[in-house]
Amino acid sequence: MIELQTYGVPAHKMKIKHPVSFNKDETVMFWHWETARLDAFGATSYDAHTGNIVTNYHTSTGAQMTAKLVSWNNNKFLWERHGNSPNGLIYEKCLIDLSNPDIFRHKITDRTLNGLAQPDEPEILLNNCLLYTSPSPRDLSTSRMPS
């Protein structure tokens, strides 16, 4: 059972859907994280002003977050996130590990709520995970017929 107190989500087993799509020139990725008790909608893009990859997302529980990609290596991505939740101001780091093709790992570290350190929440681990995206505009414009 997972309880996401900071985000206002009661304990529950999660069956997660995570569809991803892109805009026409593939400069913005749109995503949706859907569970029985939480929806999150986000957009990820390159910020030309700062040179960072950034994500902005909103949840069905009222959290509004901004994230910056601070490090990546071997399909592991470390995000620094901050924003507002129904319970106050959040700061946290999020490690998304896609290094094993069949497993999606999501771990929050260094979380504070209203400036106070929070206990660690369990890692979210999706087994037998099929990561997919909707067809990109580039895929739709290229013939895949055998010659």
PDB file of C-alpha atoms in Angstrom:
ATOM      1  CA  MET A   1       0.000   0.000   0.000  1.00  0.00           C
ATOM      2  CA  ILE A   2       1.314   3.424  -0.882  1.00  0.00           C
ATOM      3  CA  GLU A   3       0.245   6.638   0.803  1.00  0.00           C
ATOM      4  CA  LEU A   4       1.333   9.929  -0.701  1.00  0.00           C
ATOM      5  CA  GLN A   5       0.626  12.216   2.254  1.00  0.00           C
ATOM      6  CA  THR A   6       2.260  15.277   0.754  1.00  0.00           C
ATOM      7  CA  TYR A   7       0.069  15.021  -2.325  1.00  0.00           C
ATOM      8  CA  GLY A   8      -3.064  14.215  -0.305  1.00  0.00           C
ATOM      9  CA  VAL A   9      -3.488  10.643  -1.583  1.00  0.00           C
ATOM     10  CA  PRO A  10      -4.648   7.937   0.859  1.00  0.00           C
ATOM     11  CA  ALA A  11      -2.920   4.530   0.936  1.00  0.00           C
ATOM     12  CA  HIS A  12      -3.820   2.261  -1.969  1.00  0.00           C
ATOM     13  CA  LYS A  13      -2.335  -0.184  -4.417  1.00  0.00           C
ATOM     14  CA  MET A  14      -1.682   1.611  -7.655  1.00  0.00           C
ATOM     15  CA  LYS A  15      -2.439   0.438 -11.121  1.00  0.00           C
ATOM     16  CA  ILE A  16      -0.832   3.196 -13.141  1.00  0.00           C
ATOM     17  CA  LYS A  17      -1.423   4.254 -16.728  1.00  0.00           C
ATOM     18  CA  HIS A  18       1.203   6.628 -18.106  1.00  0.00           C
ATOM     19  CA  PRO A  19       0.517   7.614 -21.734  1.00  0.00           C
ATOM     20  CA  VAL A  20       2.907  10.043 -23.412  1.00  0.00           C
ATOM     21  CA  SER A  21       2.565  12.096 -26.608  1.00  0.00           C
ATOM     22  CA  PHE A  22       4.475  14.877 -28.378  1.00  0.00           C
ATOM     23  CA  ASN A  23       3.624  18.075 -30.194  1.00  0.00           C
ATOM     24  CA  LYS A  24       4.105  18.291 -33.964  1.00  0.00           C
ATOM     25  CA  ASP A  25       7.819  19.227 -33.917  1.00  0.00           C
ATOM     26  CA  GLU A  26       8.560  17.004 -30.877  1.00  0.00           C
ATOM     27  CA  THR A  27       9.794  19.857 -28.680  1.00  0.00           C
ATOM     28  CA  VAL A  28       7.176  19.302 -25.958  1.00  0.00           C
ATOM     29  CA  MET A  29       6.230  15.987 -24.334  1.00  0.00           C
ATOM     30  CA  PHE A  30       2.755  15.732 -22.783  1.00  0.00           C
ATOM     31  CA  TRP A  31       2.126  13.034 -20.203  1.00  0.00           C
ATOM     32  CA  HIS A  32      -0.588  11.722 -17.941  1.00  0.00           C
ATOM     33  CA  TRP A  33      -0.069   9.645 -14.758  1.00  0.00           C
ATOM     34  CA  GLU A  34      -3.393   7.997 -13.898  1.00  0.00           C
ATOM     35  CA  THR A  35      -4.282   5.875 -10.852  1.00  0.00           C
ATOM     36  CA  ALA A  36      -7.561   5.137  -9.107  1.00  0.00           C
ATOM     37  CA  ARG A  37      -7.020   8.077  -6.703  1.00  0.00           C
ATOM     38  CA  LEU A  38      -4.637  10.443  -8.468  1.00  0.00           C
ATOM     39  CA  ASP A  39      -4.325  11.969 -11.912  1.00  0.00           C
ATOM     40  CA  ALA A  40      -1.320  14.058 -12.869  1.00  0.00           C
ATOM     41  CA  PHE A  41      -0.984  15.955 -16.143  1.00  0.00           C
ATOM     42  CA  GLY A  42       2.312  17.428 -17.254  1.00  0.00           C
ATOM     43  CA  ALA A  43       4.342  18.944 -20.039  1.00  0.00           C
ATOM     44  CA  THR A  44       8.103  18.564 -20.403  1.00  0.00           C
ATOM     45  CA  SER A  45      10.268  20.759 -22.630  1.00  0.00           C
ATOM     46  CA  TYR A  46      13.599  22.529 -23.042  1.00  0.00           C
ATOM     47  CA  ASP A  47      13.860  25.995 -21.469  1.00  0.00           C
ATOM     48  CA  ALA A  48      16.057  27.990 -23.862  1.00  0.00           C
ATOM     49  CA  HIS A  49      16.506  30.773 -21.288  1.00  0.00           C
ATOM     50  CA  THR A  50      18.035  28.540 -18.577  1.00  0.00           C
ATOM     51  CA  GLY A  51      19.257  25.646 -20.708  1.00  0.00           C
ATOM     52  CA  ASN A  52      17.329  23.150 -18.552  1.00  0.00           C
ATOM     53  CA  ILE A  53      14.838  20.408 -19.292  1.00  0.00           C
ATOM     54  CA  VAL A  54      11.751  21.358 -17.242  1.00  0.00           C
ATOM     55  CA  THR A  55       8.408  19.802 -16.386  1.00  0.00           C
ATOM     56  CA  ASN A  56       5.298  21.497 -15.089  1.00  0.00           C
ATOM     57  CA  TYR A  57       2.485  19.355 -13.802  1.00  0.00           C
ATOM     58  CA  HIS A  58      -0.814  19.497 -11.933  1.00  0.00           C
ATOM     59  CA  THR A  59      -2.531  16.748  -9.955  1.00  0.00           C
ATOM     60  CA  SER A  60      -6.171  16.002  -9.286  1.00  0.00           C
ATOM     61  CA  THR A  61      -5.454  16.513  -5.552  1.00  0.00           C
ATOM     62  CA  GLY A  62      -4.439  20.139  -6.115  1.00  0.00           C
ATOM     63  CA  ALA A  63      -0.632  19.932  -6.303  1.00  0.00           C
ATOM     64  CA  GLN A  64       1.068  22.229  -8.820  1.00  0.00           C
ATOM     65  CA  MET A  65       4.728  21.408  -9.369  1.00  0.00           C
ATOM     66  CA  THR A  66       7.715  22.505 -11.428  1.00  0.00           C
ATOM     67  CA  ALA A  67      10.671  20.179 -11.971  1.00  0.00           C
ATOM     68  CA  LYS A  68      14.146  20.605 -13.420  1.00  0.00           C
ATOM     69  CA  LEU A  69      16.231  17.700 -14.715  1.00  0.00           C
ATOM     70  CA  VAL A  70      19.495  17.988 -12.762  1.00  0.00           C
ATOM     71  CA  SER A  71      21.293  14.774 -13.674  1.00  0.00           C
ATOM     72  CA  TRP A  72      20.953  11.730 -15.910  1.00  0.00           C
ATOM     73  CA  ASN A  73      23.020   8.659 -16.691  1.00  0.00           C
ATOM     74  CA  ASN A  74      22.276   5.150 -17.994  1.00  0.00           C
ATOM     75  CA  ASN A  75      18.510   5.763 -18.230  1.00  0.00           C
ATOM     76  CA  LYS A  76      18.323   7.143 -14.687  1.00  0.00           C
ATOM     77  CA  PHE A  77      16.942  10.680 -14.332  1.00  0.00           C
ATOM     78  CA  LEU A  78      17.169  12.894 -11.237  1.00  0.00           C
ATOM     79  CA  TRP A  79      14.615  15.709 -11.029  1.00  0.00           C
ATOM     80  CA  GLU A  80      14.541  18.574  -8.516  1.00  0.00           C
ATOM     81  CA  ARG A  81      10.915  19.543  -7.881  1.00  0.00           C
ATOM     82  CA  HIS A  82       9.102  22.294  -5.996  1.00  0.00           C
ATOM     83  CA  GLY A  83       5.584  23.623  -5.789  1.00  0.00           C
ATOM     84  CA  ASN A  84       2.340  23.774  -3.859  1.00  0.00           C
ATOM     85  CA  SER A  85       0.090  21.030  -2.530  1.00  0.00           C
ATOM     86  CA  PRO A  86      -3.088  21.098  -0.463  1.00  0.00           C
ATOM     87  CA  ASN A  87      -0.814  20.603   2.570  1.00  0.00           C
ATOM     88  CA  GLY A  88       1.682  23.385   1.770  1.00  0.00           C
ATOM     89  CA  LEU A  89       4.970  24.051  -0.019  1.00  0.00           C
ATOM     90  CA  ILE A  90       6.864  21.013  -1.348  1.00  0.00           C
ATOM     91  CA  TYR A  91      10.526  20.552  -2.226  1.00  0.00           C
ATOM     92  CA  GLU A  92      11.806  17.126  -3.262  1.00  0.00           C
ATOM     93  CA  LYS A  93      14.102  15.166  -5.520  1.00  0.00           C
ATOM     94  CA  CYS A  94      12.700  12.403  -7.690  1.00  0.00           C
ATOM     95  CA  LEU A  95      14.749   9.580  -9.198  1.00  0.00           C
ATOM     96  CA  ILE A  96      13.166   7.879 -12.196  1.00  0.00           C
ATOM     97  CA  ASP A  97      15.067   4.734 -13.112  1.00  0.00           C
ATOM     98  CA  LEU A  98      14.381   3.171 -16.515  1.00  0.00           C
ATOM     99  CA  SER A  99      17.649   1.198 -16.655  1.00  0.00           C
ATOM    100  CA  ASN A 100      15.819  -2.149 -16.623  1.00  0.00           C
ATOM    101  CA  PRO A 101      13.525  -2.307 -19.669  1.00  0.00           C
ATOM    102  CA  ASP A 102      10.783  -4.188 -17.768  1.00  0.00           C
ATOM    103  CA  ILE A 103      10.745  -2.091 -14.576  1.00  0.00           C
ATOM    104  CA  PHE A 104       9.831   1.563 -13.939  1.00  0.00           C
ATOM    105  CA  ARG A 105      11.242   2.788 -10.594  1.00  0.00           C
ATOM    106  CA  HIS A 106      10.159   6.089  -9.019  1.00  0.00           C
ATOM    107  CA  LYS A 107      11.776   7.189  -5.730  1.00  0.00           C
ATOM    108  CA  ILE A 108      11.323  10.484  -3.846  1.00  0.00           C
ATOM    109  CA  THR A 109      14.201  11.733  -1.663  1.00  0.00           C
ATOM    110  CA  ASP A 110      14.977  14.836   0.388  1.00  0.00           C
ATOM    111  CA  ARG A 111      11.331  15.874   0.624  1.00  0.00           C
ATOM    112  CA  THR A 112      10.307  18.851   2.716  1.00  0.00           C
ATOM    113  CA  LEU A 113       6.796  20.120   3.342  1.00  0.00           C
ATOM    114  CA  ASN A 114       6.576  23.734   4.528  1.00  0.00           C
ATOM    115  CA  GLY A 115      10.332  23.583   5.191  1.00  0.00           C
ATOM    116  CA  LEU A 116      10.132  20.511   7.453  1.00  0.00           C
ATOM    117  CA  ALA A 117      11.805  17.220   6.488  1.00  0.00           C
ATOM    118  CA  GLN A 118       9.302  14.471   5.652  1.00  0.00           C
ATOM    119  CA  PRO A 119       9.644  10.713   6.195  1.00  0.00           C
ATOM    120  CA  ASP A 120      10.586   8.658   3.170  1.00  0.00           C
ATOM    121  CA  GLU A 121       7.694   7.300   1.158  1.00  0.00           C
ATOM    122  CA  PRO A 122       7.963   3.852  -0.422  1.00  0.00           C
ATOM    123  CA  GLU A 123       9.500   3.528  -3.846  1.00  0.00           C
ATOM    124  CA  ILE A 124       6.957   3.125  -6.618  1.00  0.00           C
ATOM    125  CA  LEU A 125       7.947   0.075  -8.616  1.00  0.00           C
ATOM    126  CA  LEU A 126       6.096  -1.015 -11.752  1.00  0.00           C
ATOM    127  CA  ASN A 127       6.951  -4.540 -12.878  1.00  0.00           C
ATOM    128  CA  ASN A 128       6.331  -5.921 -16.337  1.00  0.00           C
ATOM    129  CA  CYS A 129       6.081  -2.342 -17.502  1.00  0.00           C
ATOM    130  CA  LEU A 130       5.534  -1.551 -21.144  1.00  0.00           C
ATOM    131  CA  LEU A 131       6.703   1.988 -21.730  1.00  0.00           C
ATOM    132  CA  TYR A 132       5.140   3.432 -24.849  1.00  0.00           C
ATOM    133  CA  THR A 133       4.357   6.684 -26.541  1.00  0.00           C
ATOM    134  CA  SER A 134       1.733   7.549 -29.046  1.00  0.00           C
ATOM    135  CA  PRO A 135       3.094   7.786 -32.578  1.00  0.00           C
ATOM    136  CA  SER A 136       5.200  10.874 -33.067  1.00  0.00           C
ATOM    137  CA  PRO A 137       4.503  13.185 -36.010  1.00  0.00           C
ATOM    138  CA  ARG A 138       7.834  12.055 -37.481  1.00  0.00           C
ATOM    139  CA  ASP A 139       6.666   8.416 -37.384  1.00  0.00           C
ATOM    140  CA  LEU A 140       3.414   9.310 -39.123  1.00  0.00           C
ATOM    141  CA  SER A 141       5.221  11.087 -41.957  1.00  0.00           C
ATOM    142  CA  THR A 142       7.555   8.161 -42.705  1.00  0.00           C
ATOM    143  CA  SER A 143       6.469   5.175 -44.718  1.00  0.00           C
ATOM    144  CA  ARG A 144       6.997   1.839 -42.999  1.00  0.00           C
ATOM    145  CA  MET A 145       6.002  -0.271 -45.992  1.00  0.00           C
ATOM    146  CA  PRO A 146       8.562  -2.906 -47.010  1.00  0.00           C
ATOM    147  CA  SER A 147      10.306  -2.193 -50.285  1.00  0.00           C
TER     148      SER A 147
END
